[in-house]
Short mmCIF file of C-alpha atoms in Angstrom, two decimals:
data_model
loop_
_atom_site.label_atom_id
_atom_site.label_comp_id
_atom_site.label_asym_id
_atom_site.label_seq_id
_atom_site.Cartn_x
_atom_site.Cartn_y
_atom_site.Cartn_z
CA MET A 1 7.81 26.01 8.30
CA LYS A 2 10.11 23.04 7.77
CA THR A 3 7.09 20.73 7.59
CA LEU A 4 5.42 23.01 5.02
CA VAL A 5 8.53 22.91 2.83
CA ARG A 6 8.58 19.12 3.08
CA ILE A 7 4.88 18.90 2.17
CA GLY A 8 5.63 21.19 -0.78
CA LEU A 9 8.41 18.87 -1.92
CA ILE A 10 6.12 15.84 -1.67
CA LEU A 11 3.45 17.69 -3.66
CA ALA A 12 6.03 18.68 -6.28
CA ALA A 13 7.14 15.05 -6.61
CA SER A 14 3.48 14.04 -6.95
CA LEU A 15 2.97 16.64 -9.68
CA VAL A 16 5.92 15.21 -11.61
CA VAL A 17 4.34 11.75 -11.36
CA ILE A 18 0.93 13.11 -12.39
CA GLY A 19 2.56 14.84 -15.37
CA GLY A 20 4.05 11.51 -16.38
CA ALA A 21 0.65 9.84 -16.04
CA PHE A 22 -0.92 12.54 -18.22
CA ALA A 23 1.76 12.06 -20.86
CA TYR A 24 1.23 8.31 -20.76
CA VAL A 25 -2.54 8.63 -21.20
CA GLN A 26 -2.23 11.27 -23.94
CA TYR A 27 0.46 9.58 -25.99
CA GLY A 28 0.87 6.02 -24.82
CA GLY A 29 -2.32 4.93 -23.10
CA ASN A 30 -4.46 4.63 -26.20
CA THR A 31 -1.92 2.56 -28.09
CA LEU A 32 -1.63 0.20 -25.14
CA LEU A 33 -5.39 -0.14 -24.94
CA ALA A 34 -5.64 -0.97 -28.64
CA SER A 35 -2.67 -3.31 -28.66
CA GLY A 36 -4.69 -6.48 -28.07
CA PRO A 37 -6.20 -8.44 -30.92
CA GLY A 38 -9.09 -6.49 -32.23
CA ARG A 39 -9.80 -3.93 -34.84
CA GLY A 40 -8.40 -5.01 -38.13
CA GLU A 41 -5.89 -7.44 -36.68
CA ILE A 42 -7.67 -10.76 -36.53
CA PHE A 43 -9.63 -10.32 -39.74
CA GLU A 44 -7.98 -10.60 -43.09
CA GLY A 45 -7.48 -7.27 -44.76
CA GLY A 46 -8.68 -5.48 -41.67
CA GLN A 47 -12.31 -5.89 -42.72
CA ARG A 48 -14.73 -7.41 -40.30
CA PRO A 49 -17.12 -9.63 -42.29
CA GLU A 50 -20.74 -8.80 -41.80
CA ARG A 51 -23.41 -11.40 -41.46
CA GLY A 52 -25.01 -12.31 -44.76
CA GLN A 53 -22.01 -11.26 -46.82
CA ALA A 54 -20.98 -14.77 -47.78
CA GLY A 55 -24.38 -15.61 -49.19
CA GLU A 56 -25.89 -16.88 -45.93
CA ALA A 57 -29.45 -15.95 -45.10
CA PHE A 58 -29.45 -12.88 -42.88
CA THR A 59 -32.50 -11.43 -41.29
CA PRO A 60 -31.92 -8.48 -39.10
CA SER A 61 -33.37 -8.61 -35.62
CA THR A 62 -36.77 -7.09 -35.32
CA GLY A 63 -36.54 -6.72 -31.58
CA GLY A 64 -39.15 -9.35 -30.88
CA ALA A 65 -41.52 -9.14 -27.98
CA PHE A 66 -40.07 -10.12 -24.61
CA ALA A 67 -42.11 -12.99 -23.26
CA GLY A 68 -40.31 -13.60 -19.98
CA GLU A 69 -40.61 -11.85 -16.64
CA ALA A 70 -38.58 -8.81 -15.70
CA PRO A 71 -35.91 -9.36 -13.07
CA PRO A 72 -36.99 -8.60 -9.47
CA ASP A 73 -35.15 -5.28 -9.21
CA PHE A 74 -36.15 -4.10 -12.66
CA GLY A 75 -39.10 -2.01 -11.63
CA GLY A 76 -37.25 -0.35 -8.79
CA GLU A 77 -36.46 3.28 -8.27
CA ARG A 78 -34.24 4.78 -10.95
CA GLY A 79 -30.68 5.06 -9.74
CA ALA A 80 -31.16 2.66 -6.84
CA ARG A 81 -28.07 0.59 -6.14
CA ARG A 82 -28.15 -3.12 -5.66
CA GLU A 83 -26.54 -4.46 -2.49
CA GLY A 84 -23.11 -5.91 -3.22
CA SER A 85 -22.66 -4.10 -6.51
CA HIS A 86 -19.54 -2.08 -7.34
CA GLU A 87 -21.29 1.19 -6.51
CA ALA A 88 -23.15 0.20 -3.35
CA GLY A 89 -20.71 -2.26 -1.85
CA GLY A 90 -21.58 -5.03 0.55
CA LEU A 91 -20.32 -8.02 2.47
CA GLY A 92 -19.88 -9.91 -0.79
CA GLY A 93 -16.92 -7.66 -1.48
CA LEU A 94 -15.17 -8.95 1.62
CA THR A 95 -13.58 -11.63 -0.58
CA GLU A 96 -11.78 -8.81 -2.38
CA VAL A 97 -10.27 -7.63 0.92
CA LEU A 98 -9.31 -11.17 1.87
CA LYS A 99 -7.82 -11.82 -1.57
CA ASN A 100 -5.61 -8.71 -1.32
CA LEU A 101 -4.65 -9.61 2.25
CA GLY A 102 -3.79 -13.11 1.02
CA VAL A 103 -1.57 -11.73 -1.76
CA ILE A 104 0.25 -9.48 0.75
CA ALA A 105 0.62 -12.42 3.18
CA VAL A 106 2.01 -14.72 0.48
CA ILE A 107 4.53 -12.09 -0.69
CA THR A 108 5.55 -11.48 2.94
CA LEU A 109 5.97 -15.21 3.57
CA ILE A 110 8.12 -15.64 0.48
CA VAL A 111 10.32 -12.60 1.16
CA ALA A 112 10.60 -13.31 4.90
CA GLY A 113 11.44 -16.95 4.10
CA ILE A 114 14.16 -15.89 1.68
CA GLY A 115 15.51 -13.42 4.27
CA THR A 116 15.59 -16.05 7.02
CA ALA A 117 17.27 -18.57 4.73
CA TRP A 118 19.81 -15.96 3.66
CA ARG A 119 20.66 -15.04 7.27
CA PHE A 120 20.92 -18.73 8.22
CA LEU A 121 23.22 -19.51 5.30
CA SER A 122 25.41 -16.46 5.82
CA SER A 123 25.78 -17.23 9.54
CA LYS A 124 26.71 -20.84 8.66
CA LEU A 125 29.32 -19.63 6.19
CA ARG A 126 30.73 -17.06 8.59
CA ARG A 127 31.03 -19.41 11.60
CA PRO A 128 34.17 -21.39 10.57
CA THR A 129 36.25 -18.23 10.14
CA SER A 130 35.16 -16.78 13.49
CA ALA A 131 35.78 -20.12 15.24
CA VAL A 132 39.51 -19.83 14.59
CA ALA A 133 41.06 -18.49 17.78
CA PRO A 134 43.52 -15.60 17.44
CA PRO A 135 47.14 -16.41 18.30
CA ALA A 136 47.85 -16.09 21.98
CA PRO A 137 49.90 -13.03 22.95
CA PRO A 138 53.39 -13.72 24.32
CA ALA A 139 53.48 -14.17 28.05
CA GLN A 140 54.51 -11.04 29.94
CA PRO A 141 57.26 -11.49 32.52
CA THR A 142 55.91 -10.86 35.96
CA ALA A 143 57.85 -8.76 38.37
CA MET B 1 17.29 16.43 28.46
CA THR B 2 15.89 18.11 25.39
CA VAL B 3 15.44 14.75 23.70
CA GLY B 4 13.61 13.47 26.76
CA THR B 5 11.23 16.44 26.74
CA LYS B 6 10.56 16.00 23.03
CA ARG B 7 9.90 12.29 23.53
CA THR B 8 7.39 12.95 26.27
CA ARG B 9 5.57 15.61 24.28
CA ALA B 10 5.37 13.63 21.03
CA GLY B 11 4.99 10.21 22.66
CA ASN B 12 7.01 7.20 21.57
CA PRO B 13 7.82 7.79 17.87
CA THR B 14 8.14 4.07 17.12
CA ARG B 15 4.72 3.44 18.66
CA ASN B 16 3.20 6.32 16.69
CA ASN B 17 4.76 5.02 13.48
CA PHE B 18 3.51 1.51 14.19
CA TRP B 19 -0.12 2.56 14.75
CA ILE B 20 -0.11 4.92 11.77
CA ASP B 21 1.25 2.10 9.60
CA ILE B 22 -1.44 -0.27 10.86
CA VAL B 23 -4.11 2.31 9.98
CA LEU B 24 -2.49 2.78 6.55
CA LEU B 25 -2.51 -0.97 5.88
CA ILE B 26 -6.18 -1.30 6.86
CA THR B 27 -7.03 1.76 4.76
CA VAL B 28 -5.24 0.45 1.69
CA LEU B 29 -6.96 -2.93 2.05
CA LEU B 30 -10.36 -1.25 2.26
CA ALA B 31 -9.63 1.24 -0.51
CA LEU B 32 -8.60 -1.57 -2.82
CA ALA B 33 -11.96 -3.28 -2.37
CA PRO B 34 -14.65 -1.01 -3.84
CA ASN B 35 -17.07 -3.93 -4.00
CA PHE B 36 -16.91 -4.08 -0.21
CA THR B 37 -16.92 -0.39 0.68
CA GLY B 38 -19.01 0.96 -2.18
CA LEU B 39 -17.85 3.56 -4.66
CA ALA B 40 -18.36 6.66 -2.49
CA ILE B 41 -16.35 5.32 0.47
CA HIS B 42 -13.75 3.92 -1.95
CA GLU B 43 -13.18 7.37 -3.45
CA TRP B 44 -13.17 9.38 -0.21
CA LEU B 45 -11.01 6.81 1.55
CA SER B 46 -8.49 6.96 -1.27
CA ILE B 47 -8.31 10.76 -1.05
CA ALA B 48 -7.78 10.49 2.72
CA PHE B 49 -5.21 7.79 2.08
CA TRP B 50 -3.14 10.21 0.03
CA ALA B 51 -3.01 12.58 3.01
CA ALA B 52 -1.93 9.62 5.16
CA ILE B 53 0.87 8.85 2.68
CA VAL B 54 2.12 12.43 3.05
CA LEU B 55 2.09 11.99 6.85
CA HIS B 56 3.91 8.66 6.53
CA LEU B 57 6.58 10.31 4.37
CA LEU B 58 6.95 13.21 6.81
CA LEU B 59 7.48 10.78 9.68
CA HIS B 60 10.18 8.97 7.70
CA TRP B 61 11.69 12.13 6.21
CA ALA B 62 15.15 11.72 7.73
CA TRP B 63 15.51 8.17 6.40
CA THR B 64 14.30 9.19 2.92
CA VAL B 65 16.64 12.19 2.65
CA ASN B 66 19.63 10.18 3.94
CA ALA B 67 18.93 7.33 1.53
CA PHE B 68 18.65 9.73 -1.43
CA LYS B 69 21.86 11.52 -0.42
CA ARG B 70 23.75 8.26 -0.20
CA ILE B 71 22.30 6.53 -3.25
CA VAL B 72 25.22 7.64 -5.44
CA SER B 73 27.76 6.63 -2.82
CA ARG B 74 27.97 3.38 -0.89
CA LEU B 75 24.62 2.17 0.35
CA PRO B 76 23.76 -1.32 1.66
CA TRP B 77 21.90 -3.29 -0.98
CA ALA B 78 18.92 -3.80 1.34
CA THR B 79 18.56 -0.04 1.86
CA ARG B 80 18.96 0.58 -1.86
CA LEU B 81 16.29 -2.01 -2.66
CA ASN B 82 14.05 -0.49 -0.01
CA LEU B 83 14.48 3.00 -1.48
CA ILE B 84 13.75 1.82 -5.03
CA LEU B 85 10.67 -0.03 -3.81
CA ASN B 86 9.47 3.00 -1.84
CA VAL B 87 9.88 5.27 -4.88
CA LEU B 88 7.92 2.79 -7.02
CA LEU B 89 5.23 2.57 -4.34
CA PHE B 90 4.96 6.38 -4.16
CA ILE B 91 4.65 6.63 -7.96
CA ASP B 92 2.10 3.83 -8.05
CA MET B 93 0.00 5.23 -5.21
CA THR B 94 0.04 8.72 -6.71
CA VAL B 95 -1.04 7.42 -10.11
CA VAL B 96 -3.72 5.10 -8.71
CA ILE B 97 -5.25 7.94 -6.65
CA PHE B 98 -5.00 10.55 -9.39
CA SER B 99 -6.37 8.23 -12.10
CA GLY B 100 -9.16 7.41 -9.66
CA LEU B 101 -9.93 11.12 -9.41
CA MET B 102 -10.00 11.34 -13.21
CA ILE B 103 -12.74 8.70 -13.38
CA SER B 104 -14.46 9.79 -10.16
CA ARG B 105 -18.22 9.36 -10.11
CA GLU B 106 -18.88 10.28 -6.47
CA ALA B 107 -16.28 12.49 -4.80
CA LEU B 108 -15.55 15.07 -7.49
CA PRO B 109 -19.15 15.43 -8.75
CA LEU B 110 -20.13 16.11 -5.13
CA LEU B 111 -17.65 18.99 -5.14
CA GLY B 112 -19.16 20.26 -8.40
CA LEU B 113 -16.33 18.98 -10.58
CA THR B 114 -16.97 16.69 -13.52
CA ILE B 115 -14.07 15.20 -15.44
CA GLU B 116 -14.51 13.00 -18.47
CA GLY B 117 -11.63 10.69 -17.76
CA GLY B 118 -12.12 8.13 -20.46
CA ARG B 119 -11.08 4.53 -20.78
CA SER B 120 -7.34 5.20 -20.71
CA TRP B 121 -7.57 6.55 -17.16
CA GLU B 122 -9.75 3.61 -16.16
CA PHE B 123 -7.22 1.19 -17.63
CA LEU B 124 -4.38 2.98 -15.83
CA HIS B 125 -6.37 2.96 -12.58
CA ARG B 126 -6.93 -0.79 -12.72
CA LEU B 127 -3.34 -1.51 -13.73
CA THR B 128 -1.82 0.60 -10.95
CA ALA B 129 -4.33 -0.76 -8.40
CA ASP B 130 -3.16 -4.30 -9.19
CA TRP B 131 0.45 -3.18 -8.87
CA SER B 132 -0.23 -1.44 -5.57
CA VAL B 133 -1.28 -4.75 -3.95
CA PHE B 134 1.97 -6.34 -5.11
CA LEU B 135 4.14 -3.37 -4.06
CA THR B 136 2.38 -3.05 -0.69
CA GLY B 137 3.08 -6.74 -0.12
CA LEU B 138 6.77 -6.19 -0.85
CA HIS B 139 6.83 -3.07 1.37
CA VAL B 140 5.31 -5.02 4.27
CA ALA B 141 7.64 -7.95 3.61
CA LEU B 142 10.79 -5.82 3.68
CA HIS B 143 9.76 -4.34 7.04
CA TRP B 144 8.46 -7.62 8.43
CA ARG B 145 11.01 -7.95 11.25
CA TRP B 146 10.30 -4.39 12.42
CA ILE B 147 6.54 -5.10 12.28
CA VAL B 148 6.91 -8.31 14.30
CA ASN B 149 9.07 -6.56 16.92
CA ALA B 150 6.64 -3.64 17.14
CA LEU B 151 3.68 -6.06 17.39
CA LYS B 152 5.40 -7.82 20.29
CA ARG B 153 6.25 -4.56 22.01
CA PHE B 154 3.07 -2.56 21.51
CA VAL B 155 0.37 -5.23 21.23
CA TRP B 156 1.47 -8.59 22.61
CA GLN B 157 3.31 -7.41 25.74
CA PRO B 158 0.60 -4.96 26.94
CA VAL B 159 -2.17 -7.50 26.26
CA SER B 160 -0.33 -10.39 27.95
CA GLY B 161 0.55 -8.03 30.81
CA LEU B 162 -3.16 -7.54 31.50
CA PHE B 163 -3.61 -11.25 32.24
CA ARG B 164 -0.34 -11.74 34.14
CA PRO B 165 -0.49 -11.33 37.92
CA THR B 166 2.03 -8.68 38.87
CA ALA B 167 4.51 -9.75 41.53
CA GLY B 168 4.79 -6.31 43.09
CA ALA B 169 1.07 -5.63 43.39
CA PRO B 170 0.34 -7.16 46.86
CA ALA B 171 3.44 -5.49 48.30
CA ALA B 172 2.38 -2.14 46.90
CA VAL B 173 -1.09 -2.51 48.44
CA ALA B 174 0.44 -3.41 51.79
CA LEU B 175 2.74 -0.39 51.64
CA LYS B 176 -0.21 1.87 50.83
CA SER B 177 -2.19 0.62 53.85
CA GLU B 178 0.85 1.15 56.10
CA VAL B 179 1.17 4.73 54.90
CA LYS B 180 -2.54 5.34 55.66
CA GLN B 181 -2.11 4.08 59.21
#
């Protein structure tokens, strides 16, 4: 029962986060996506010039005949996935795993290094105060 | 006595935590590499990973509740930093998994659900996935000493023990043969 309550609390916290994500996508996500240079920002007056407007000769593409050869996989079964692609996966993607592992290792090295240096420095700073011996108690008269 | 019984029944909690955390780390590394696993495994692994996060939180429930209770009062800065990082990691992981579900092309369609996520969800998915690598790195780094100690205790010592001749072994064999006689 206790575990179920805890799972419920975790789910509730997740729902709050998901609600926030929904709000972000609905109200903030699109503005963030469009914030880069693009539509209407890099062209004067917000108008993208079209080819041929400034008096240059413009002949629209007629979709000329393709003279080359089709790529090897082109005639394959519809929907077939190429090895190593995003959808099929493959050993080529191992670099992605290694890259992420490398990032984690570098962060760990940096943080662990800082932690070790901090402990070393704090122990060095603490040592002189602890090295001072407390005053000796007065000698007790023996019977 | 009761504690001893509980320990025997549930096994060593530190060892359980260690192996679950190792599985979580391997899972997150695989889930963050869809070009390696393929899209279907990437999606199903991520859904399973969320269940593993819930398990991880349940195993560390006492720490989490104590840290939250004491956050307004005095709390060591390392614990405070750890708590903030863990909250960020939870938010990030939840968003990365949920945004992944919103743009799912394998897992949800297989269950008969089709969601038109759109580019905003895809953008959010990529952004939070990048952040999750960074936050996981920090999470591992902050627990590095515990990880090293656990590695020594649960991996290095048992493995090195296999190759070390035990001093008591011949004596034990001799004792056994004496008992038989």
